[in-house]
Short mmCIF file of C-alpha atoms and ligand atoms in Angstrom, two decimals:
data_model
loop_
_atom_site.label_atom_id
_atom_site.label_comp_id
_atom_site.label_asym_id
_atom_site.label_seq_id
_atom_site.Cartn_x
_atom_site.Cartn_y
_atom_site.Cartn_z
CA UNK A 1 0.00 0.00 0.00
CA UNK A 2 2.68 2.55 0.92
CA UNK A 3 4.56 1.63 -2.26
CA UNK A 4 1.49 2.28 -4.41
CA UNK A 5 1.04 5.63 -2.72
CA UNK A 6 4.64 6.44 -3.49
CA UNK A 7 4.24 5.54 -7.17
CA UNK A 8 1.08 7.61 -7.43
CA UNK A 9 2.80 10.44 -5.64
CA UNK A 10 5.70 10.35 -8.11
CA UNK A 11 3.27 10.30 -11.04
CA UNK A 12 1.37 13.26 -9.73
CA UNK A 13 4.62 15.10 -9.22
CA UNK A 14 5.75 14.41 -12.79
CA UNK A 15 2.42 15.53 -14.21
CA UNK A 16 2.45 18.61 -12.08
CA UNK A 17 5.99 19.44 -13.18
CA UNK A 18 5.13 19.07 -16.90
CA UNK A 19 1.99 21.12 -16.61
CA UNK A 20 3.51 23.89 -14.60
CA UNK A 21 6.38 24.26 -17.06
CA UNK A 22 3.89 24.50 -19.91
CA UNK A 23 2.00 27.19 -18.08
CA UNK A 24 5.12 29.08 -17.08
CA UNK A 25 6.26 29.92 -20.57
CA UNK A 26 4.59 28.61 -23.68
CA UNK A 27 6.68 31.11 -25.63
CA UNK A 28 9.71 28.77 -25.53
CA UNK A 29 10.06 25.03 -26.12
CA UNK A 30 11.69 22.52 -23.72
CA UNK A 31 15.17 23.52 -24.85
CA UNK A 32 14.42 27.20 -24.38
CA UNK A 33 14.10 28.02 -28.06
CA UNK A 34 11.50 30.68 -28.82
CA UNK A 35 8.25 29.38 -30.29
CA UNK A 36 4.92 30.87 -31.23
CA UNK A 37 2.59 31.40 -28.32
CA UNK A 38 -0.82 33.00 -27.92
CA UNK A 39 -3.23 33.98 -25.18
CA UNK A 40 -6.12 31.64 -24.43
CA UNK A 41 -9.36 31.71 -26.39
CA UNK A 42 -11.96 33.76 -24.53
CA UNK A 43 -15.31 35.46 -24.84
CA UNK A 44 -13.85 38.94 -25.13
CA UNK A 45 -17.25 40.52 -24.54
CA UNK A 46 -17.92 38.83 -21.21
CA UNK A 47 -18.48 41.35 -18.41
CA UNK A 48 -17.51 44.22 -20.74
CA UNK A 49 -19.60 47.37 -21.15
CA UNK A 50 -21.77 47.59 -24.24
CA UNK A 51 -23.17 51.01 -25.09
CA UNK A 52 -26.70 50.92 -26.52
CA UNK A 53 -28.09 54.02 -28.26
CA UNK A 54 -31.60 53.04 -27.14
CA UNK A 55 -32.88 51.12 -24.10
CA UNK A 56 -36.42 50.78 -22.74
CA UNK A 57 -37.56 52.03 -19.35
CA UNK A 58 -36.82 55.75 -18.96
CA UNK A 59 -39.57 56.62 -18.21
CA UNK A 60 -41.16 53.23 -17.43
CA UNK A 61 -43.09 51.86 -20.42
CA UNK A 62 -45.20 48.87 -21.32
CA UNK A 63 -44.25 46.15 -23.79
CA UNK A 64 -46.19 43.08 -24.83
CA UNK A 65 -44.84 39.63 -25.56
CA UNK A 66 -45.23 38.55 -29.16
CA UNK A 67 -47.14 35.29 -29.50
CA UNK A 68 -47.05 35.08 -33.26
CA UNK A 69 -50.84 34.64 -33.37
CA UNK A 70 -53.07 37.63 -34.09
CA UNK A 71 -56.13 38.17 -31.96
CA UNK A 72 -54.72 36.28 -28.98
CA UNK A 73 -54.36 38.36 -25.81
CA UNK A 74 -50.73 39.20 -25.31
CA UNK A 75 -49.19 39.35 -21.86
CA UNK A 76 -47.81 42.80 -21.20
CA UNK A 77 -45.10 43.93 -18.79
CA UNK A 78 -43.33 47.05 -17.64
CA UNK A 79 -39.76 47.94 -18.51
CA UNK A 80 -38.44 50.29 -15.82
CA UNK A 81 -34.81 51.37 -15.95
CA UNK A 82 -34.90 52.37 -12.26
CA UNK A 83 -36.27 49.07 -11.02
CA UNK A 84 -33.61 46.40 -10.41
CA UNK A 85 -36.17 43.69 -11.15
CA UNK A 86 -37.66 45.18 -14.31
CA UNK A 87 -34.85 46.91 -16.14
CA UNK A 88 -33.36 45.61 -19.38
CA UNK A 89 -30.14 47.54 -19.62
CA UNK A 90 -27.11 46.69 -21.74
CA UNK A 91 -25.29 45.01 -18.83
CA UNK A 92 -27.55 42.04 -19.54
CA UNK A 93 -25.90 41.56 -22.93
CA UNK A 94 -22.60 40.39 -21.50
CA UNK A 95 -23.47 38.97 -18.09
CA UNK A 96 -23.24 35.31 -17.19
CA UNK A 97 -25.53 33.53 -19.64
CA UNK A 98 -27.78 30.81 -18.22
CA UNK A 99 -30.72 29.06 -19.83
CA UNK A 100 -32.63 28.91 -16.56
CA UNK A 101 -32.48 32.61 -15.75
CA UNK A 102 -32.34 34.61 -18.99
CA UNK A 103 -31.42 38.25 -18.69
CA UNK A 104 -31.71 40.54 -21.71
CA UNK A 105 -31.23 44.01 -23.06
CA UNK A 106 -34.34 45.49 -24.61
CA UNK A 107 -35.08 48.54 -26.75
CA UNK A 108 -38.16 50.75 -26.73
CA UNK A 109 -41.05 49.49 -28.84
CA UNK A 110 -42.39 50.36 -32.25
CA UNK A 111 -44.93 52.56 -30.44
CA UNK A 112 -42.00 54.83 -29.51
CA UNK A 113 -40.79 54.92 -33.11
CA UNK A 114 -38.36 52.02 -33.17
CA UNK A 115 -38.38 50.82 -36.76
CA UNK A 116 -36.55 51.41 -40.00
CA UNK A 117 -35.12 53.90 -40.91
CA UNK A 118 -34.42 54.56 -37.20
CA UNK A 119 -31.65 52.25 -36.09
CA UNK A 120 -30.00 51.26 -32.83
CA UNK A 121 -26.28 50.73 -32.24
CA UNK A 122 -24.77 48.38 -29.69
CA UNK A 123 -21.08 49.20 -29.33
CA UNK A 124 -18.52 47.05 -27.59
CA UNK A 125 -15.14 48.60 -26.86
CA UNK A 126 -12.59 45.83 -26.24
CA UNK A 127 -9.85 48.20 -25.12
CA UNK A 128 -7.19 46.30 -27.08
CA UNK A 129 -6.76 44.56 -30.43
CA UNK A 130 -8.13 41.01 -30.52
CA UNK A 131 -8.00 38.28 -33.15
CA UNK A 132 -11.72 37.61 -33.56
CA UNK A 133 -13.02 34.15 -34.44
CA UNK A 134 -16.76 34.82 -34.13
CA UNK A 135 -19.43 37.28 -33.04
CA UNK A 136 -22.58 35.62 -31.72
CA UNK A 137 -25.92 37.12 -30.74
CA UNK A 138 -28.76 35.34 -29.02
CA UNK A 139 -32.06 37.10 -29.56
CA UNK A 140 -34.79 37.13 -26.94
CA UNK A 141 -37.37 38.23 -29.51
CA UNK A 142 -37.48 37.37 -33.21
CA UNK A 143 -34.26 37.98 -35.06
CA UNK A 144 -34.31 41.33 -36.88
CA UNK A 145 -35.28 41.61 -40.54
CA UNK A 146 -32.03 43.57 -41.10
CA UNK A 147 -28.97 44.10 -38.97
CA UNK A 148 -25.25 44.49 -39.54
CA UNK A 149 -22.02 43.85 -37.66
CA UNK A 150 -19.15 46.34 -37.95
CA UNK A 151 -15.65 46.43 -36.50
CA UNK A 152 -12.81 48.83 -35.98
CA UNK A 153 -9.22 47.70 -36.54
CA UNK A 154 -7.83 50.50 -34.38
CA UNK A 155 -9.52 52.67 -31.80
CA UNK A 156 -9.61 55.79 -33.94
CA UNK A 157 -10.20 53.97 -37.23
CA UNK A 158 -13.38 53.92 -39.32
CA UNK A 159 -16.19 51.40 -38.82
CA UNK A 160 -15.71 48.57 -41.31
CA UNK A 161 -18.64 46.29 -42.25
CA UNK A 162 -18.10 42.70 -41.09
CA UNK A 163 -21.37 41.05 -42.09
CA UNK A 164 -24.95 41.91 -43.07
CA UNK A 165 -28.00 39.85 -42.13
CA UNK A 166 -31.12 40.81 -43.99
CA UNK A 167 -34.26 39.48 -45.59
CA UNK A 168 -33.74 42.30 -48.11
CA UNK A 169 -29.97 42.40 -48.76
CA UNK A 170 -30.15 44.33 -52.01
CA UNK A 171 -32.80 46.84 -50.94
CA UNK A 172 -31.40 47.54 -47.48
CA UNK A 173 -27.63 47.18 -47.89
CA UNK A 174 -27.12 47.10 -51.67
CA UNK A 175 -25.44 43.71 -51.30
CA UNK A 176 -26.05 40.50 -53.21
CA UNK A 177 -27.99 37.96 -51.15
CA UNK A 178 -25.87 34.92 -50.21
CA UNK A 179 -22.91 36.23 -52.22
CA UNK A 180 -19.58 34.46 -51.87
CA UNK A 181 -15.90 35.24 -52.32
CA UNK A 182 -13.97 33.64 -55.16
CA UNK A 183 -10.26 32.87 -54.83
CA UNK A 184 -8.26 35.93 -55.80
CA UNK A 185 -11.07 38.39 -55.00
CA UNK A 186 -11.19 40.90 -52.11
CA UNK A 187 -11.30 38.79 -48.96
CA UNK A 188 -12.03 41.77 -46.72
CA UNK A 189 -15.52 42.36 -48.06
CA UNK A 190 -18.62 41.93 -45.93
CA UNK A 191 -21.27 39.53 -47.24
CA UNK A 192 -25.03 39.54 -46.81
CA UNK A 193 -27.35 36.62 -46.18
CA UNK A 194 -31.08 36.18 -45.57
CA UNK A 195 -30.54 32.83 -43.83
CA UNK A 196 -31.10 34.18 -40.30
CA UNK A 197 -33.76 36.78 -40.96
CA UNK A 198 -36.98 34.77 -40.58
CA UNK A 199 -39.50 35.98 -38.02
CA UNK A 200 -39.48 32.53 -36.43
CA UNK A 201 -38.36 31.47 -33.94
CA UNK A 202 -40.22 34.04 -31.85
CA UNK A 203 -37.58 33.73 -29.14
CA UNK A 204 -34.11 32.25 -28.62
CA UNK A 205 -32.78 32.45 -32.18
CA UNK A 206 -28.99 32.65 -32.55
CA UNK A 207 -26.90 34.35 -35.17
CA UNK A 208 -23.18 33.56 -35.32
CA UNK A 209 -20.75 35.26 -37.65
CA UNK A 210 -17.47 33.36 -38.21
CA UNK A 211 -14.86 35.82 -39.40
CA UNK A 212 -12.99 33.32 -41.61
CA UNK A 213 -15.85 31.22 -42.98
CA UNK A 214 -16.05 31.30 -46.76
CA UNK A 215 -12.76 33.18 -47.16
CA UNK A 216 -10.42 31.20 -49.45
CA UNK A 217 -7.13 32.13 -47.73
CA UNK A 218 -8.39 30.89 -44.35
CA UNK A 219 -6.54 27.63 -45.10
CA UNK A 220 -3.30 29.56 -45.36
CA UNK A 221 -3.98 32.05 -42.59
CA UNK A 222 -0.35 32.30 -41.42
CA UNK A 223 0.62 33.63 -44.83
CA UNK A 224 -2.36 35.91 -45.39
CA UNK A 225 -1.77 39.45 -44.09
CA UNK A 226 -5.17 40.36 -45.58
CA UNK A 227 -7.04 37.89 -43.35
CA UNK A 228 -4.79 38.57 -40.35
CA UNK A 229 -5.97 42.17 -40.65
CA UNK A 230 -9.57 41.08 -41.29
CA UNK A 231 -9.83 39.22 -37.98
CA UNK A 232 -8.26 42.09 -36.02
CA UNK A 233 -10.69 44.27 -34.07
CA UNK A 234 -10.56 46.70 -31.17
CA UNK A 235 -14.30 47.47 -31.20
CA UNK A 236 -17.41 45.67 -32.43
CA UNK A 237 -20.68 47.36 -33.32
CA UNK A 238 -24.05 45.80 -34.01
CA UNK A 239 -26.49 48.04 -35.88
CA UNK A 240 -30.13 46.96 -35.69
CA UNK A 241 -31.84 48.37 -38.76
CA UNK A 242 -35.25 46.78 -39.28
CA UNK A 243 -37.60 44.74 -37.06
CA UNK A 244 -39.35 41.66 -38.34
CA UNK A 245 -43.14 41.90 -38.21
CA UNK A 246 -46.21 39.87 -39.18
CA UNK A 247 -47.53 42.88 -41.07
CA UNK A 248 -50.19 43.62 -38.43
CA UNK A 249 -48.49 46.85 -37.35
CA UNK A 250 -50.14 48.69 -40.26
CA UNK A 251 -53.36 49.07 -38.26
CA UNK A 252 -51.52 51.05 -35.57
CA UNK A 253 -53.06 49.13 -32.68
CA UNK A 254 -50.94 50.23 -29.69
CA UNK A 255 -50.98 46.76 -28.24
CA UNK A 256 -49.56 45.40 -31.51
CA UNK A 257 -46.97 48.16 -31.77
CA UNK A 258 -45.89 47.43 -28.19
CA UNK A 259 -45.15 43.84 -29.18
CA UNK A 260 -42.41 44.83 -31.62
CA UNK A 261 -39.01 45.71 -30.16
CA UNK A 262 -35.43 44.40 -30.15
CA UNK A 263 -34.26 42.18 -27.29
CA UNK A 264 -30.93 40.35 -27.06
CA UNK A 265 -29.97 38.02 -24.23
CA UNK A 266 -26.32 37.44 -25.07
CA UNK A 267 -23.62 39.17 -27.08
CA UNK A 268 -20.47 37.04 -27.29
CA UNK A 269 -17.20 37.68 -29.11
CA UNK A 270 -14.93 34.65 -29.38
CA UNK A 271 -11.25 35.40 -29.88
CA UNK A 272 -7.80 35.87 -28.48
CA UNK A 273 -6.00 38.92 -27.25
CA UNK A 274 -3.80 39.87 -30.24
CA UNK A 275 -0.09 39.49 -29.47
CA UNK A 276 1.29 38.44 -32.87
CA UNK A 277 2.48 35.11 -31.50
CA UNK A 278 4.68 36.79 -28.91
CA UNK A 279 2.80 36.43 -25.64
CA UNK A 280 0.75 33.78 -23.90
CA UNK A 281 -1.30 36.20 -21.85
CA UNK A 282 -2.70 39.70 -21.71
CA UNK A 283 -2.52 41.61 -18.45
CA UNK A 284 -3.74 44.94 -17.12
CA UNK A 285 -0.97 47.56 -17.10
CA UNK A 286 -0.53 50.37 -14.57
CA UNK A 287 -3.27 52.41 -16.28
CA UNK A 288 -5.67 49.44 -16.04
CA UNK A 289 -5.38 48.95 -19.80
CA UNK A 290 -5.16 45.45 -21.25
CA UNK A 291 -1.77 44.75 -22.88
CA UNK A 292 0.19 41.69 -24.00
CA UNK A 293 2.84 40.34 -21.69
CA UNK A 294 5.45 40.28 -24.48
CA UNK A 295 8.20 37.67 -24.95
CA UNK A 296 10.75 37.13 -27.74
CA UNK A 297 12.30 40.57 -27.12
CA UNK A 298 9.23 42.33 -28.44
CA UNK A 299 7.22 45.18 -26.95
CA UNK A 300 4.15 47.34 -27.59
CA UNK A 301 0.51 46.69 -26.69
CA UNK A 302 0.34 43.92 -29.34
CA UNK A 303 4.05 42.82 -29.21
CA UNK A 304 4.33 44.17 -32.72
CA UNK A 305 7.72 45.89 -32.44
CA UNK A 306 11.17 44.73 -31.42
CA UNK A 307 12.61 46.07 -28.15
CA UNK A 308 15.04 48.96 -28.68
CA UNK A 309 18.23 46.90 -28.85
CA UNK A 310 16.64 44.03 -30.85
CA UNK A 311 16.69 45.29 -34.43
CA UNK A 312 18.90 42.72 -36.07
CA UNK A 313 16.14 41.60 -38.39
CA UNK A 314 12.82 43.05 -39.47
CA UNK A 315 9.72 42.37 -37.36
CA UNK A 316 7.67 39.46 -38.60
CA UNK A 317 4.64 37.74 -37.16
CA UNK A 318 5.41 34.43 -35.52
CA UNK A 319 4.24 31.45 -37.53
CA UNK A 320 3.67 27.85 -36.50
CA UNK A 321 7.18 26.81 -37.48
CA UNK A 322 9.15 29.99 -36.90
CA UNK A 323 8.94 32.23 -33.89
CA UNK A 324 10.79 34.99 -35.78
CA UNK A 325 11.92 36.37 -32.45
CA UNK A 326 13.69 39.71 -32.38
CA UNK A 327 17.47 39.35 -32.19
CA UNK A 328 19.84 41.73 -30.42
CA UNK A 329 22.13 43.99 -32.41
CA UNK A 330 25.86 43.28 -32.30
CA UNK A 331 27.62 46.45 -31.18
CA UNK A 332 30.75 44.80 -29.79
CA UNK A 333 29.84 46.14 -26.39
CA UNK A 334 30.27 49.74 -27.54
CA UNK A 335 26.64 50.80 -27.76
CA UNK A 336 23.21 49.96 -26.37
CA UNK A 337 21.37 51.67 -29.23
CA UNK A 338 20.66 50.51 -32.75
CA UNK A 339 18.11 50.75 -35.54
CA UNK A 340 17.01 48.40 -38.29
CA UNK A 341 18.89 49.14 -41.54
CA UNK A 342 17.21 47.54 -44.56
CA UNK A 343 20.24 48.02 -46.84
CA UNK A 344 22.60 46.48 -44.29
CA UNK A 345 20.18 43.58 -43.77
CA UNK A 346 20.11 42.91 -47.51
CA UNK A 347 23.89 42.98 -47.79
CA UNK A 348 24.90 41.09 -44.64
CA UNK A 349 21.84 39.28 -43.28
CA UNK A 350 22.08 41.37 -40.11
CA UNK A 351 20.12 44.61 -40.04
CA UNK A 352 21.13 45.99 -36.65
CA UNK A 353 22.95 49.31 -37.20
CA UNK A 354 24.51 50.65 -33.99
CA UNK A 355 24.29 54.28 -32.97
CA UNK A 356 26.55 56.39 -30.76
CA UNK A 357 29.45 53.93 -30.56
CA UNK A 358 31.61 54.60 -27.49
CA UNK A 359 35.39 54.88 -27.14
CA UNK A 360 35.81 56.53 -30.58
CA UNK A 361 34.60 53.44 -32.40
CA UNK A 362 32.46 53.51 -35.53
CA UNK A 363 30.81 51.26 -38.13
CA UNK A 364 27.43 49.44 -38.13
CA UNK A 365 28.70 47.15 -35.35
CA UNK A 366 31.10 49.63 -33.70
CA UNK A 367 33.71 47.32 -35.16
CA UNK A 368 36.30 49.88 -36.29
CA UNK A 369 37.90 53.16 -35.19
CA UNK A 370 36.62 56.58 -36.21
CA UNK A 371 38.61 58.23 -39.00
CA UNK A 372 41.89 59.68 -37.69
CA UNK A 373 41.88 57.30 -34.72
CA UNK A 374 43.77 54.05 -34.09
CA UNK A 375 43.18 51.06 -31.84
CA UNK A 376 45.21 51.12 -28.65
CA UNK A 377 47.39 48.21 -27.55
CA UNK A 378 44.63 46.60 -25.45
CA UNK A 379 42.32 46.60 -28.49
CA UNK A 380 39.51 47.93 -26.31
CA UNK A 381 39.41 51.54 -27.38
CA UNK A 382 40.52 53.90 -30.12
CA UNK A 383 42.87 56.81 -29.57
CA UNK A 384 43.28 59.96 -31.68
CA UNK A 385 46.16 59.88 -34.21
CA UNK A 386 46.98 63.54 -33.46
CA UNK A 387 49.18 63.80 -36.57
CA UNK A 388 50.79 67.25 -36.82
CA UNK A 389 48.93 68.97 -39.66
CA UNK A 390 52.10 70.84 -40.82
CA UNK A 391 54.39 67.81 -40.83
CA UNK A 392 52.05 64.99 -41.93
CA UNK A 393 51.02 63.75 -45.34
CA UNK A 394 47.71 62.53 -43.95
CA UNK A 395 45.60 62.94 -40.81
CA UNK A 396 45.21 59.13 -40.65
CA UNK A 397 47.86 57.15 -38.75
CA UNK A 398 48.72 53.43 -38.97
CA UNK A 399 47.56 50.68 -36.60
CA UNK A 400 50.20 51.59 -34.04
CA UNK A 401 49.42 55.32 -34.11
CA UNK A 402 52.36 56.32 -36.33
CA UNK A 403 51.72 59.13 -38.83
CA UNK A 404 53.27 59.34 -42.34
CA UNK A 405 55.54 62.40 -42.47
CA UNK A 406 56.45 64.88 -45.20
CA UNK A 407 60.12 64.74 -46.35
CA UNK A 408 62.47 66.10 -43.67
CA UNK A 409 59.94 65.64 -40.87
CA UNK A 410 60.15 62.90 -38.26
CA UNK A 411 58.60 61.60 -35.02
CA UNK A 412 55.49 59.38 -34.53
CA UNK A 413 53.29 62.45 -34.89
CA UNK A 414 55.54 64.15 -37.51
CA UNK A 415 56.21 67.05 -35.19
CA UNK A 416 60.07 67.16 -35.31
CA UNK A 417 62.35 68.46 -38.05
C1 NAG B 501 -16.63 41.97 -13.96
O1 NAG B 501 -15.91 43.20 -14.00
C2 NAG B 501 -15.81 43.84 -12.76
C3 NAG B 501 -15.06 45.12 -12.96
O2 NAG B 501 -15.56 45.83 -14.04
C4 NAG B 501 -15.09 42.95 -11.77
O3 NAG B 501 -15.06 43.56 -10.51
C5 NAG B 501 -15.79 41.61 -11.68
O4 NAG B 501 -15.05 40.74 -10.87
C6 NAG B 501 -15.95 40.99 -13.04
N1 NAG B 501 -16.73 39.78 -12.92
C7 NAG B 501 -16.33 38.64 -13.44
C8 NAG B 501 -17.24 37.47 -13.21
O5 NAG B 501 -15.28 38.52 -14.05
C1 NAG B 502 -24.73 54.13 -35.31
O1 NAG B 502 -23.38 54.12 -35.72
C2 NAG B 502 -23.17 54.60 -37.02
C3 NAG B 502 -21.72 54.44 -37.33
O2 NAG B 502 -21.39 53.10 -37.38
C4 NAG B 502 -23.59 56.05 -37.10
O3 NAG B 502 -23.46 56.51 -38.41
C5 NAG B 502 -25.04 56.18 -36.66
O4 NAG B 502 -25.38 57.54 -36.60
C6 NAG B 502 -25.24 55.55 -35.30
N1 NAG B 502 -26.65 55.55 -34.97
C7 NAG B 502 -27.10 56.00 -33.81
C8 NAG B 502 -28.56 55.90 -33.60
O5 NAG B 502 -26.36 56.50 -32.96
C1 NAG B 503 7.25 38.32 -32.34
O1 NAG B 503 7.54 39.58 -32.74
C2 NAG B 503 8.72 39.63 -33.47
C3 NAG B 503 9.13 41.07 -33.59
O2 NAG B 503 8.20 41.93 -33.09
C4 NAG B 503 8.49 38.94 -34.78
O3 NAG B 503 9.67 38.95 -35.53
C5 NAG B 503 8.02 37.54 -34.52
O4 NAG B 503 7.57 36.97 -35.68
C6 NAG B 503 6.90 37.46 -33.50
N1 NAG B 503 6.67 36.14 -33.04
C7 NAG B 503 7.49 35.41 -32.32
C8 NAG B 503 7.00 34.10 -31.87
O5 NAG B 503 8.61 35.75 -32.03
CA1 CA B 504 -27.83 37.96 -20.57
#
């Protein structure tokens, strides 16, 4: 019995050791060589603030639950923004999502003028670039007749269409219904489909947009800068353009109008914090802003630049088989500053060009002496030649500091007749 316990104990220890090493630094392999790493896959929207341009309940107002059958008495309720039990604010879009206890955001009703061409925006600010895999909405009412998903690639950039969902693609968005992208065509274009725009189901319908689905280069994602950019987003916006109806709103019965409104129970954004393969986690910095915890001698919010002294080769995204880590410049210990020099990289395979070489050294790697200097006996530093300008043929001396003198002049520095 004790022996078994010992064996189990050893096993547990081994497992624990392997796992903890994996967790410690996935940005290097067992032998310490840099390898691609990435933060875990998360719902980037969870517990984040979504800003809605319209929400029911201020002042309190009545809405009625759509049954889908005309003439049947609808059950009506109050939406009250001030009442903790009867509000439907945007926090309910990104809270913990359970089947048993559905919470949802809700707009005002058609009675208050909610319908095309008036639209509602739901804006999610991620606070950092993410690589987005999907955007998913779970509707508490019918799915809209028309809505669109937009993204921003940087916080001050323009809104870029991601996907349109509409029962009237051409009329509403001037897009072909169920269009597709052929190989070689623009892979950053948003498509439109009517597949998810039916009025049924009356509740609980999902819509999920996969950022790479139907895009030919998805199979070669590592080598597709176009798609790498396409999946990048710092903000996501959902624009609700037109409600689905049974057509009974034309009679203007208030009870009917009160049964048409938008309601969404969950807004999820699946993806990873974007670190270009150079970090396995994102952390809050001192300003409470989410940033990558960069490895491979990179820095920046997305690990997209080399650290100051690591400019030996150009920055490249890490791929599955090459970490492309930033390499330090070689300045022979004479400088801690360098920049990336494209020309030098082409000629020598090393692009690190040192700046401000110390001890009178010079050259891209501080490998030689400045003009009119020579290397001292220790080889560590360069000393001025100090050739006498009157007596010397040249201001440059030889390796031992001796100057070449004009006829009739002598001395190491050519300063004696
Ligand atoms: C949600 O975010 C708040 C801060 O905004 C934080 O205090 C809370 O712990 C978070 N909840 C979860 C479940 O992560
Ligand atoms: C929604 O956002 C778009 C930009 O994406 C803007 O043009 C429009 O005015 C916004 N609508 C509302 C109601 O704020
Ligand atoms: C990390 O970033 C560097 C430079 O910023 C880049 O060369 C490299 O491809 C990225 N990935 C890895 C795993 O090093
Ligand atoms: Ca919810």
